[in-house]
Tab-separated table of C-alpha atoms in Angstrom:
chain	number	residue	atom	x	y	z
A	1	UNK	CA	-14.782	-41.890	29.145
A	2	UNK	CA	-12.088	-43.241	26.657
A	3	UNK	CA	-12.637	-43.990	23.099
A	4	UNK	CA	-10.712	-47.449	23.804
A	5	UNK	CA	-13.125	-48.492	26.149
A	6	UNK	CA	-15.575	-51.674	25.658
A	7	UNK	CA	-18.000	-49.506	27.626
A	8	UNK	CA	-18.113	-46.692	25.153
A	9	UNK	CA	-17.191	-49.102	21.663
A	10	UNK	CA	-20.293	-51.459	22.291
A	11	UNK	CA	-22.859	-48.962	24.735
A	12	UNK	CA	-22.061	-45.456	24.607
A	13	UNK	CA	-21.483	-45.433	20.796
A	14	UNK	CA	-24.112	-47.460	19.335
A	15	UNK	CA	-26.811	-45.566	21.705
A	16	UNK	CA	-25.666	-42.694	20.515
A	17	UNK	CA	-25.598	-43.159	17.023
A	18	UNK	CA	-29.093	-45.492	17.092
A	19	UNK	CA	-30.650	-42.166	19.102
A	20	UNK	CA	-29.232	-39.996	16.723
A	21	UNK	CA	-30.123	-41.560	13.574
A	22	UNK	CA	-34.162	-42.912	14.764
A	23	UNK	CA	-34.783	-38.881	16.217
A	24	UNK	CA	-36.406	-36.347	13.446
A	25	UNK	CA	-34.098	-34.306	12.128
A	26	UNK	CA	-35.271	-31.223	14.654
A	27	UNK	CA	-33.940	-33.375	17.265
A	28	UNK	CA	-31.043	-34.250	16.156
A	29	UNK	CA	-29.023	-31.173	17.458
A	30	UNK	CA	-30.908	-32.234	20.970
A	31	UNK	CA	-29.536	-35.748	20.591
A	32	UNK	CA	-25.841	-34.355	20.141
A	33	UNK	CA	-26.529	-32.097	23.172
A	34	UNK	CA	-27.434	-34.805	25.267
A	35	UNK	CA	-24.728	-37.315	24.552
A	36	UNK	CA	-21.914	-34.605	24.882
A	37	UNK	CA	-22.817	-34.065	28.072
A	38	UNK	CA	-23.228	-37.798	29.072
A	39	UNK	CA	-20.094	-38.059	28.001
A	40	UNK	CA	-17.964	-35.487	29.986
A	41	UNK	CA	-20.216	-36.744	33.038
A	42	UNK	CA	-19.592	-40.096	32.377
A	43	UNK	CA	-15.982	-39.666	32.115
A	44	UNK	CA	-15.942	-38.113	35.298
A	45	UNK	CA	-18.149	-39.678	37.856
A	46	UNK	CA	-15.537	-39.814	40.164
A	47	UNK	CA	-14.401	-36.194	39.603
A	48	UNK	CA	-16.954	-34.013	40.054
A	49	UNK	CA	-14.789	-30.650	40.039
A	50	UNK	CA	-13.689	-31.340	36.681
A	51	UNK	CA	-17.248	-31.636	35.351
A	52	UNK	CA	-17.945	-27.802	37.397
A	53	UNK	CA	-14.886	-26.496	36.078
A	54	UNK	CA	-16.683	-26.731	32.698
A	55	UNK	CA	-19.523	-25.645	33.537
A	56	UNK	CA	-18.119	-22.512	35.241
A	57	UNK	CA	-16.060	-21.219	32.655
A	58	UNK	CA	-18.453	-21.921	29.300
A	59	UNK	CA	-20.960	-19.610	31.542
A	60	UNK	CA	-18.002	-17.340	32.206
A	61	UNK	CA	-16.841	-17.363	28.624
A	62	UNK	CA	-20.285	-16.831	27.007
A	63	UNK	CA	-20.284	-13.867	29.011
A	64	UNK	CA	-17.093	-12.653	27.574
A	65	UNK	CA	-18.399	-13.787	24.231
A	66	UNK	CA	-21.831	-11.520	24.649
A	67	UNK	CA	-19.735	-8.394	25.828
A	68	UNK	CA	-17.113	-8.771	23.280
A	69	UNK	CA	-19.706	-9.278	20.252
A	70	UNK	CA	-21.921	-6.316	21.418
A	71	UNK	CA	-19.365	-3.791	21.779
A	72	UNK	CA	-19.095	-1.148	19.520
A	73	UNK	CA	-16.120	1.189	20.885
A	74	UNK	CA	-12.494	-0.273	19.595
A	75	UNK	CA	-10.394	0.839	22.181
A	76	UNK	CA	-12.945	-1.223	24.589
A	77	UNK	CA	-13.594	-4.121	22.370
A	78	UNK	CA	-9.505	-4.620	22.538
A	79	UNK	CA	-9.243	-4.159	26.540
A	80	UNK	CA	-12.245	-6.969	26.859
A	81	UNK	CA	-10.869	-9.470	24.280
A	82	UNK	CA	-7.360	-9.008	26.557
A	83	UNK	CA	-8.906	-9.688	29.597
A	84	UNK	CA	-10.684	-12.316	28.577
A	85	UNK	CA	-7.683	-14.142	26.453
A	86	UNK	CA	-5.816	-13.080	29.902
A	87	UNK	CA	-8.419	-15.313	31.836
A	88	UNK	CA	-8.782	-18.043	30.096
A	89	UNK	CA	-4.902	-18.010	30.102
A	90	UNK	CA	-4.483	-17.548	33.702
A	91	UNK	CA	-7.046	-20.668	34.576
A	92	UNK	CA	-4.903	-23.002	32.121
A	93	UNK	CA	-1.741	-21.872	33.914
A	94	UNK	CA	-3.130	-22.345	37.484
A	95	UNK	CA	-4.312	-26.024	36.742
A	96	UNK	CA	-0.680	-26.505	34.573
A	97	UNK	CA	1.101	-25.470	37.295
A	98	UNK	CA	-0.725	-27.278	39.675
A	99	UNK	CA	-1.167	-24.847	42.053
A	100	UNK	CA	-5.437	-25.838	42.651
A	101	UNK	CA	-4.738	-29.507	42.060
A	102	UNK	CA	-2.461	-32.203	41.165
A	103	UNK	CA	-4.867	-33.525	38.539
A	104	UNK	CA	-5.860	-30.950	35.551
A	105	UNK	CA	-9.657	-30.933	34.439
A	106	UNK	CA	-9.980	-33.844	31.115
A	107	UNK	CA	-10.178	-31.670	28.266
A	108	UNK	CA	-9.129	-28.165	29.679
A	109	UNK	CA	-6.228	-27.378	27.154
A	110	UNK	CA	-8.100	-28.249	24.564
A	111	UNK	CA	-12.081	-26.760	25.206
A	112	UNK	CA	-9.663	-23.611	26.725
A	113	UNK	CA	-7.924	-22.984	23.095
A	114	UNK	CA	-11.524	-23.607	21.508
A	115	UNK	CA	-13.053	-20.468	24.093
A	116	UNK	CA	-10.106	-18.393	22.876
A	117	UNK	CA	-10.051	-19.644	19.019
A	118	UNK	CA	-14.583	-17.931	19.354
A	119	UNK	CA	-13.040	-15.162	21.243
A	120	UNK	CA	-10.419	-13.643	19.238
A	121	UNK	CA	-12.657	-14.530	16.267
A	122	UNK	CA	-15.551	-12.543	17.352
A	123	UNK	CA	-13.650	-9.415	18.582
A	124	UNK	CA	-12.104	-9.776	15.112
A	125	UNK	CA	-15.665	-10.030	13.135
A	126	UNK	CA	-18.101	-7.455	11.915
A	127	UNK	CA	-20.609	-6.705	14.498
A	128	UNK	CA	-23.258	-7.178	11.746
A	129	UNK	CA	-22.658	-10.742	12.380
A	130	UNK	CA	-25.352	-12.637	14.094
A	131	UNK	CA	-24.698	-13.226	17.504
A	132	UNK	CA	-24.101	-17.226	18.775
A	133	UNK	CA	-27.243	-18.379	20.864
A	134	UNK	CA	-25.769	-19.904	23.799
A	135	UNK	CA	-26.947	-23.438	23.190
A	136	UNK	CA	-24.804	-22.952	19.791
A	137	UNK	CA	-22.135	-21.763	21.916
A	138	UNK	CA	-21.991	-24.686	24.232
A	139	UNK	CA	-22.593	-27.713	21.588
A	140	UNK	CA	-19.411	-25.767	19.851
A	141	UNK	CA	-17.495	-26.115	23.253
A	142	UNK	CA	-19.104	-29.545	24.341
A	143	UNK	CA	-19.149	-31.838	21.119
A	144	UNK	CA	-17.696	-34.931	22.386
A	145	UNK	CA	-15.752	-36.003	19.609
A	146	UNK	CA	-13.436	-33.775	20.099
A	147	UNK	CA	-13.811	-31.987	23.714
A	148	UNK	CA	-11.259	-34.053	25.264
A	149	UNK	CA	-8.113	-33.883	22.936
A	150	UNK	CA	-9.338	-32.249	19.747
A	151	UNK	CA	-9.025	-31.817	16.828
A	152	UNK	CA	-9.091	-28.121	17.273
A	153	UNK	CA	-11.694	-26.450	15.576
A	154	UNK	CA	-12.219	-23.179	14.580
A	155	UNK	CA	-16.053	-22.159	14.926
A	156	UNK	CA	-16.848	-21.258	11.540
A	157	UNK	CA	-15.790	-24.572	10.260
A	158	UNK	CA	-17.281	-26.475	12.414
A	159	UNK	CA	-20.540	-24.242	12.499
A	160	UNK	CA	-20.472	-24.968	8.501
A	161	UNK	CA	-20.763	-28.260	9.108
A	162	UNK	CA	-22.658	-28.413	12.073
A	163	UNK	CA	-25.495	-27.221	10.334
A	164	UNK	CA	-25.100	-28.695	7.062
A	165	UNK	CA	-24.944	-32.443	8.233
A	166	UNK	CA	-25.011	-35.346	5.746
A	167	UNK	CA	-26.212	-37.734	7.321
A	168	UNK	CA	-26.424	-41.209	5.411
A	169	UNK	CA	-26.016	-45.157	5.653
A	170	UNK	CA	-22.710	-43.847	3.632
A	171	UNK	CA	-21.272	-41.301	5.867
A	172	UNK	CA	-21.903	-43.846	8.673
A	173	UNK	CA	-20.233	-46.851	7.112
A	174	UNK	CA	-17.515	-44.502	6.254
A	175	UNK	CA	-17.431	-43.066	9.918
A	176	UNK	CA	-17.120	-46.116	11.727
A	177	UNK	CA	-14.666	-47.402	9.327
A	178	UNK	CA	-12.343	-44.448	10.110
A	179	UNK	CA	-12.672	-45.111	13.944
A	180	UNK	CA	-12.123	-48.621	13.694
A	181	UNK	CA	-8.307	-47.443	11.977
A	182	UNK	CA	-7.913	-44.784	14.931
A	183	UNK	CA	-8.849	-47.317	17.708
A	184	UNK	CA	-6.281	-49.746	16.213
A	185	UNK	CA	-3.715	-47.625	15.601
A	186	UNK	CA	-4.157	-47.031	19.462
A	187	UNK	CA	-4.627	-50.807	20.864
A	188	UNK	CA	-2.674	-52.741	18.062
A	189	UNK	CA	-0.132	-50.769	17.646
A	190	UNK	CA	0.750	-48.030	20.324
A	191	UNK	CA	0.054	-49.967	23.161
A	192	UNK	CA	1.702	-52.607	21.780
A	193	UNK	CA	5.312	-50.421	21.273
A	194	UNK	CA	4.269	-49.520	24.672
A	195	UNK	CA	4.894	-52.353	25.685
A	196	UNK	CA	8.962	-52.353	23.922
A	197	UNK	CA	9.323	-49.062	26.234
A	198	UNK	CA	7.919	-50.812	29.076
A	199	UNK	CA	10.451	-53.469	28.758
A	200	UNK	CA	13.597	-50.808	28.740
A	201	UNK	CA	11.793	-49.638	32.001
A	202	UNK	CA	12.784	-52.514	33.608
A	203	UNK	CA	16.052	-53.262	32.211
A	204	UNK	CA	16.566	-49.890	33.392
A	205	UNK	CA	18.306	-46.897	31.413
A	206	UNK	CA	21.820	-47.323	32.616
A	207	UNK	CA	21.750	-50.876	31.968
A	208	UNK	CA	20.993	-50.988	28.318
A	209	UNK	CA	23.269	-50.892	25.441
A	210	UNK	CA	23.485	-48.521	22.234
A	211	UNK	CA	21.205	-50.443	20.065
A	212	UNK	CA	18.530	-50.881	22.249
A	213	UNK	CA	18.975	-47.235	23.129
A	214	UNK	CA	18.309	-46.227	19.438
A	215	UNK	CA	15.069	-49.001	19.588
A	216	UNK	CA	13.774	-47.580	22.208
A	217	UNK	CA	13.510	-43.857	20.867
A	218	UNK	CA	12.185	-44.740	17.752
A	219	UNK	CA	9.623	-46.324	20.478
A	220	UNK	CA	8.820	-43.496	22.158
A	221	UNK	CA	8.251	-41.747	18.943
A	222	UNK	CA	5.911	-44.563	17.573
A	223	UNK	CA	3.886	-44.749	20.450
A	224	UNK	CA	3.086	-40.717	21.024
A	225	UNK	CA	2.323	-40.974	17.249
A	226	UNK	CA	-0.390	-43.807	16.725
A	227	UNK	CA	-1.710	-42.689	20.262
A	228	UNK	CA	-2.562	-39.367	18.858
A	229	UNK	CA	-3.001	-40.545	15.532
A	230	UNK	CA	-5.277	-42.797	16.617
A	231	UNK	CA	-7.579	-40.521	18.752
A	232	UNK	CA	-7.389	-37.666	16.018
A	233	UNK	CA	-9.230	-40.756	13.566
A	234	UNK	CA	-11.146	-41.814	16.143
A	235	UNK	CA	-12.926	-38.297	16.685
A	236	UNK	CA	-12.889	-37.649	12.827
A	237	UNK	CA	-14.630	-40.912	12.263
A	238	UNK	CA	-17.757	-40.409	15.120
A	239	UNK	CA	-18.040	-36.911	13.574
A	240	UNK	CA	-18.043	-38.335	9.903
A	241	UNK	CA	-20.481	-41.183	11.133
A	242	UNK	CA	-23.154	-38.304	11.718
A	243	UNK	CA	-22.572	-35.838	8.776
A	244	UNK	CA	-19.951	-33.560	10.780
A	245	UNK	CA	-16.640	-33.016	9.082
A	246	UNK	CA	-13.546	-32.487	11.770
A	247	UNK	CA	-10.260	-31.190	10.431
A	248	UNK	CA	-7.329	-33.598	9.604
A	249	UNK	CA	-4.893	-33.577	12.351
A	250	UNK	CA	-2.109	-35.754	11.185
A	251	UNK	CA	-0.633	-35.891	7.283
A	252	UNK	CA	2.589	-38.499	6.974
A	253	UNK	CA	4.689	-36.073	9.204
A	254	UNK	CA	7.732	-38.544	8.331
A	255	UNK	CA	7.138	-37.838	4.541
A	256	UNK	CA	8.266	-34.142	5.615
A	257	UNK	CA	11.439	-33.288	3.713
A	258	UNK	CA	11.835	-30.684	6.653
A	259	UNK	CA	11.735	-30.256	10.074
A	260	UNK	CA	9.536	-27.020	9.247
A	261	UNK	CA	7.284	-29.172	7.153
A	262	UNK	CA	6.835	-31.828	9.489
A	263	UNK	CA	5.648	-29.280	11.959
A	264	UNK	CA	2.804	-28.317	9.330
A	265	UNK	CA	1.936	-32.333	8.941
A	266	UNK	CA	2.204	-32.942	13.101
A	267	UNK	CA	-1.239	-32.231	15.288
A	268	UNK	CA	-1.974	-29.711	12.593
A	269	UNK	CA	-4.503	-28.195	14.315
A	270	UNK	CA	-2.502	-27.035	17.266
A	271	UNK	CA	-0.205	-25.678	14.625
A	272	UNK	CA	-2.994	-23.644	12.872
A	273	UNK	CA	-4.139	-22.253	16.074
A	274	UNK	CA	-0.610	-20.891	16.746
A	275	UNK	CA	-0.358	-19.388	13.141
A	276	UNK	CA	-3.016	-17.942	13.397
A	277	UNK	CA	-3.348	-16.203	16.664
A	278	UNK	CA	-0.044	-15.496	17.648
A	279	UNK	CA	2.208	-15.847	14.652
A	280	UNK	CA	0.599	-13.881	12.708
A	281	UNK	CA	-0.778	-11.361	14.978
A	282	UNK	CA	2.997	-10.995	16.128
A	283	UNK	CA	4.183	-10.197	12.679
A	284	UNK	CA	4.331	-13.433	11.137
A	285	UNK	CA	7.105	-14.080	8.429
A	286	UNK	CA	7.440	-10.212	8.216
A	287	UNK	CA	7.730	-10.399	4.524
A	288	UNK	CA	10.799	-12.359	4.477
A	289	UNK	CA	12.705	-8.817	5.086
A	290	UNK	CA	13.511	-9.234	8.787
A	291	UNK	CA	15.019	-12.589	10.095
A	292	UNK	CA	15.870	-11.434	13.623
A	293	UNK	CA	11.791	-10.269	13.788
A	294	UNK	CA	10.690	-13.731	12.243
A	295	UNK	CA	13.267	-15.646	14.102
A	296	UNK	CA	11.692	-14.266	17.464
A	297	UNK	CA	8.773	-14.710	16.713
A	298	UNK	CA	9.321	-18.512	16.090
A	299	UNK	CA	10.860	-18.861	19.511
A	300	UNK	CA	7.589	-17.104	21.336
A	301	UNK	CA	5.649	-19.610	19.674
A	302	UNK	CA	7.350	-22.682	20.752
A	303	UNK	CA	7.679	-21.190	24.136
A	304	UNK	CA	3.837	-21.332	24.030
A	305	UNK	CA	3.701	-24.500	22.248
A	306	UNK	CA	6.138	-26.394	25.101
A	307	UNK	CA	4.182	-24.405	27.866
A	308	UNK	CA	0.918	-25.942	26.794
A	309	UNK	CA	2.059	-28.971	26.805
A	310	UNK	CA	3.200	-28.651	30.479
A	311	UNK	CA	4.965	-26.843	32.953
A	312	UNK	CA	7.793	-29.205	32.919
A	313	UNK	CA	11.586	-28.705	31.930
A	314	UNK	CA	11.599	-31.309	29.357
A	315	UNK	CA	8.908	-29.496	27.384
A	316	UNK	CA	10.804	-26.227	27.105
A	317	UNK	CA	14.018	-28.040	26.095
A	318	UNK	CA	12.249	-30.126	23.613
A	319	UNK	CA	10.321	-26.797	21.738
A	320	UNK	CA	13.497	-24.802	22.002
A	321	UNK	CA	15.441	-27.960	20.533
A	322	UNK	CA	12.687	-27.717	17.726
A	323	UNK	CA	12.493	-23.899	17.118
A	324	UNK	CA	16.400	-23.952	16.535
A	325	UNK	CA	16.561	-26.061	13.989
A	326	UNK	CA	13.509	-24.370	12.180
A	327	UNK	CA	15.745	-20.981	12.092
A	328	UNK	CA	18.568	-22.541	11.546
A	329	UNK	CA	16.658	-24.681	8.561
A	330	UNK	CA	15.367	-20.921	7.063
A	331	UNK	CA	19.120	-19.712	7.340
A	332	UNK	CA	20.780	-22.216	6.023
A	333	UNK	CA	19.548	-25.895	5.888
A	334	UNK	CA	16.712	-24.903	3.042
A	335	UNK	CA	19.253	-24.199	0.385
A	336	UNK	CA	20.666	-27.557	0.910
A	337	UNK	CA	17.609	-29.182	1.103
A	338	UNK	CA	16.984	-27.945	-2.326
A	339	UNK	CA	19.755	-29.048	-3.613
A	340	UNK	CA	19.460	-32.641	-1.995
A	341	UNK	CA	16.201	-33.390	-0.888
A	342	UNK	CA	17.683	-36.755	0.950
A	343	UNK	CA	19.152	-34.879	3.354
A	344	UNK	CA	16.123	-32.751	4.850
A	345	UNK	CA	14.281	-36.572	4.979
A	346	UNK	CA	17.193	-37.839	7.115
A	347	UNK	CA	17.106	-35.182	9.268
A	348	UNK	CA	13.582	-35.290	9.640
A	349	UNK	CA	13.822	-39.105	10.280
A	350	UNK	CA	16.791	-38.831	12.998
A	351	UNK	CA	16.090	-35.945	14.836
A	352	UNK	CA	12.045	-35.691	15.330
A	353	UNK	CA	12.627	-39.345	17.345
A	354	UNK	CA	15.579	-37.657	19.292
A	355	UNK	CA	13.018	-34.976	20.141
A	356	UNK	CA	10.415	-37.023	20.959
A	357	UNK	CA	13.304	-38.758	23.753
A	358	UNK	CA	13.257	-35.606	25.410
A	359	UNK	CA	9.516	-35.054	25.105
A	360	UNK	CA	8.842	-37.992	26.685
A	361	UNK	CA	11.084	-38.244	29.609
A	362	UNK	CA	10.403	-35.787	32.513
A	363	UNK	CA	12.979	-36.595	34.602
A	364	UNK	CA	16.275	-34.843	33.421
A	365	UNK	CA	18.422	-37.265	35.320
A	366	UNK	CA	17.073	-39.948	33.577
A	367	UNK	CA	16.819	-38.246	30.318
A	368	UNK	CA	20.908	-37.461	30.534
A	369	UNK	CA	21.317	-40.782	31.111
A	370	UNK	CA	19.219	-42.493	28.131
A	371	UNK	CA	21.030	-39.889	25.604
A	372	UNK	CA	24.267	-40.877	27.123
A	373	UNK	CA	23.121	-44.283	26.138
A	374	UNK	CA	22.703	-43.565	22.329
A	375	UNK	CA	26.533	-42.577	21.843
A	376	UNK	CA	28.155	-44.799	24.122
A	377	UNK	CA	29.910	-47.542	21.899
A	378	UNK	CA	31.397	-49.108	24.082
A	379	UNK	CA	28.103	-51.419	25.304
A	380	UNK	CA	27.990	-52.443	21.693
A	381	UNK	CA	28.806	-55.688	22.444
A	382	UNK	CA	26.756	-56.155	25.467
A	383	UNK	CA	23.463	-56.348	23.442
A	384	UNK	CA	22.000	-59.208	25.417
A	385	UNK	CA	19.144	-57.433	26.276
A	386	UNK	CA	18.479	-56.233	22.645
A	387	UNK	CA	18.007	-59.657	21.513
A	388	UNK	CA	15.663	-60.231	24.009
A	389	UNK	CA	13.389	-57.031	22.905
A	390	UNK	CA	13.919	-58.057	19.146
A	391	UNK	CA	12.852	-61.179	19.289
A	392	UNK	CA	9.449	-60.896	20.964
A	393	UNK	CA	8.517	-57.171	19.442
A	394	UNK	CA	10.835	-57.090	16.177
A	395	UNK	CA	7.513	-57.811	14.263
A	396	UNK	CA	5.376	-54.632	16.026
A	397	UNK	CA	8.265	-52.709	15.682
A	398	UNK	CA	8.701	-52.655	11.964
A	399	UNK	CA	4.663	-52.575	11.159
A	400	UNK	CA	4.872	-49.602	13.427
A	401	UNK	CA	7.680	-47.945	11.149
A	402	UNK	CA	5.773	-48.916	7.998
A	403	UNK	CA	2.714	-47.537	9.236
A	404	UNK	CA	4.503	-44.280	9.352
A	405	UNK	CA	4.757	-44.519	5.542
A	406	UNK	CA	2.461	-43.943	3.027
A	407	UNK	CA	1.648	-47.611	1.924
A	408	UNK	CA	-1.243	-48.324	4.595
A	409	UNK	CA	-2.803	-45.134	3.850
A	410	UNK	CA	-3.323	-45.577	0.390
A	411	UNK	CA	-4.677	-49.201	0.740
A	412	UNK	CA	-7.063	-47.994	3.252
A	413	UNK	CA	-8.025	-45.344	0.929
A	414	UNK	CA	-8.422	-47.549	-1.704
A	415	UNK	CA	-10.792	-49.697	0.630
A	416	UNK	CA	-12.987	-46.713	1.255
A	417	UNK	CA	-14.707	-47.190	-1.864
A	418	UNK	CA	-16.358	-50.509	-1.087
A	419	UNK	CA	-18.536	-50.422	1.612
A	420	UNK	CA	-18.264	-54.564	1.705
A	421	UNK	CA	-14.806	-54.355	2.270
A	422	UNK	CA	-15.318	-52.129	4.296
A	423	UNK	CA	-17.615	-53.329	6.721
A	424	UNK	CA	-15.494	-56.450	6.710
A	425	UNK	CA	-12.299	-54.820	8.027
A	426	UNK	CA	-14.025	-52.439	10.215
A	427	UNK	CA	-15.231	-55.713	11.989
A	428	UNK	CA	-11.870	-57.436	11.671
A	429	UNK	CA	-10.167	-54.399	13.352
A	430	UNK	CA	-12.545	-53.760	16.251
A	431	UNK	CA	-12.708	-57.563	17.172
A	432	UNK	CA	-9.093	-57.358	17.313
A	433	UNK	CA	-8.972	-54.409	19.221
A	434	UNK	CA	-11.092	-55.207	21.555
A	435	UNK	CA	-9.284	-58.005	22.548
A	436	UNK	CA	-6.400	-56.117	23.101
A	437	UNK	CA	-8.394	-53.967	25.490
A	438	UNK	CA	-9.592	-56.955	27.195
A	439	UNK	CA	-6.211	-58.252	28.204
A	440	UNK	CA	-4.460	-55.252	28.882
A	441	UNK	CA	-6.829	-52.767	30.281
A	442	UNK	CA	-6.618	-50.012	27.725
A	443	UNK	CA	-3.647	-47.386	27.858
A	444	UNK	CA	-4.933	-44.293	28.471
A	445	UNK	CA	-4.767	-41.353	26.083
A	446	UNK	CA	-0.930	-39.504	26.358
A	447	UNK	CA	-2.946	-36.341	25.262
A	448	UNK	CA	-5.358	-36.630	27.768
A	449	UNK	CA	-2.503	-35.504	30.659
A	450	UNK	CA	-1.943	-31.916	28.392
């Protein structure tokens, strides 16, 4: 089930939150239980595989959980958590690959990197520490806020707050409010720029000129941003609606004055979870002392972070693009940067879009062809077809850039503190929402395909 669905905004939601808020507060935790797992079903009524594969491997990985927590000997307790990283690796890559099916599980990169996250932190803790029942293992995997595409949380956090909920008329207010920005950044405005890439689709990438070359990847960078943005809010917002408090995912990533720093503002989550188990564990920044160390260990880490995205071409040459220019940034760029802090936003500003190009386009052929397309002068004065695209999107297209700035953020901050106002917009932007789902369908989730 989608967040941007009128099935979930007006049934699924308000049942859930009317059950949640009318039980005692010893049901509560039941309540969550129950809904999370309507969800996932729900979601996949017509895919009944997906809803064993998740069944399968939180049994399987509670298992590894028990052993791993209960083992005393060292040299064992490292050979189990291996094995079991190793398997919950080796299911991801089967599905990625698509060697069992053309059509991965909803969710699986995502509940897979929250079995490892408990994993590596319980081989890592004091055996002192109380062991996880497993119905406190499996509302940790199965909260539906963020099962599907995050954000990814490490247990302690979220057990923190899991069991210190503050539930009020506030926090709900509050909540809802924060998923009726996520759901519009998703129908009003990256469906919308969707709809500016769609049009380029049919023009065709050999037929367009320069300037609607260099529209269109801004495009492509919009619309993977609010569509993840969005979600990240969305889930963030339910969880804040009940008490729970999810990590922020996104921070102004085009604020960065880095590539480096944008990577630390971008799905920050997925970032933290690399840090922190295989940056680190690998050596990290080694002090400073060894480049050639640090700069390898930047390029196994994008490796991983393009391979999780997908076993496609495209997502290697986009992280290797990436990890490049972080070296190169540490090497050299940073002492510029320092000097001129204009430049780092510029480069931030031209080449994260040119990344996202390649991110987005799986087929190489017509990737070579689009980037050929963003140098070639000489169709600068065949822009027919970018005064079409201007004049019926020119509007979405520069909300969506100033929604990439800080000046929405800080007036819906400043709205936050009156619940009238509110109330009022959170109204405004569902209605408005809605009927963008109502005449286009609803877009589905990009994240949902990783």
């Amino acid at each position: 089930m989608m967040f941007n669905s009128i099935n979930f905004i007006f049934i699924f939601l308000p049942a859930f939150l009317l059950s949640y808020y009318f039980a005692s507060d010893s049901f509560k935790n039941v309540i969550i239980f129950i809904f999370s797992v309507l969800f996932y079903i729900i979601g996949n009524i017509n895919n009944v595989a997906n809803i064993l594969v998740l069944i399968v491997l939180t049994i399987i990985n509670y298992y590894l959980y028990y052993i791993i927590h209960n083992e005393n000997d060292l040299r064992k307790k490292r050979i189990k958590i291996i094995i079991s990283i190793g398997f919950n690796l080796y299911i991801l890559i089967l599905f990625k690959s698509e060697i069992l099916t053309k059509t991965m599980p909803l969710g699986l990169s995502f509940y897979t990197f929250h079995f490892i996250s408990l994993l590596v932190d319980s081989y890592k803790s004091d055996n002192t520490i109380e062991k996880l029942s497993f119905g406190n293992f499996v509302q940790y995997i199965l909260f539906f806020p963020k099962l599907l595409s995050g954000p990814i949380t490490r247990h302690k956090y979220f057990d923190n707050t899991y069991n210190d909920k503050k539930y009020s008329l506030n926090n709900l207010i509050k909540g809802i409010y924060l998923f009726s920005i996520g759901l519009a950044l998703k129908c009003l405005l990256s469906d919308n720029i969707g709809n500016i890439i769609n049009q380029i689709n049919i023009y065709g990438y050999d037929s367009i000129s320069i300037g609607t070359a260099w529209i269109g990847m801004f495009c492509f960078t919009m619309k993977l941003y609010f569509d993840f943005a969005g979600y990240s809010l969305m889930a963030i917002g339910i969880a804040k609606a009940i008490g729970i408090k999810l990590p922020d995912n996104f921070n102004l990533p085009f604020a960065s004055k880095s590539i480096s720093e944008f990577w630390r503002r971008w799905h920050i989550t997925l970032g933290h979870f690399f840090r922190d188990y295989v940056y680190i564990p690998l050596g990290g920044n080694c002090g400073n002392k060894n480049l050639i160390r640090q700069s390898i260990n930047i390029i196994i880490v994008w490796i991983l972070t393009g391979l999780w995205h997908g076993f496609k071409l495209n997502y290697i040459i986009w992280a290797m693009l990436i990890c490049l220019v972080i070296i190169f940034e540490k090497v050299f760029l940073n002492k510029i940067y320092n000097r001129v802090e204009l430049i780092g936003r510029i480069i931030v500003i031209l080449f994260m879009p040119f990344a996202f190009l390649i991110f987005s386009i799986d087929d190489l052929n017509l990737l070579k062809v689009y980037i050929t397309k963003l140098f070639d002068i000489s169709t600068i004065s065949n822009g027919r077809e970018l005064l079409i695209i201007w004049k019926l999107y020119w509007k979405i297209f520069l909300i969506g850039i100033l929604f990439m700035t800080s000046i929405p953020k800080k007036i819906l901050i400043s709205l936050y503190k009156n619940k009238a106002c509110m109330i009022i917009f959170t109204i405004i932007l569902i209605i408005l929402s809605c009927y963008m789902i109502n005449i286009s369908s609803g877009d589905v989730f990009k994240y949902f395909t990783f």
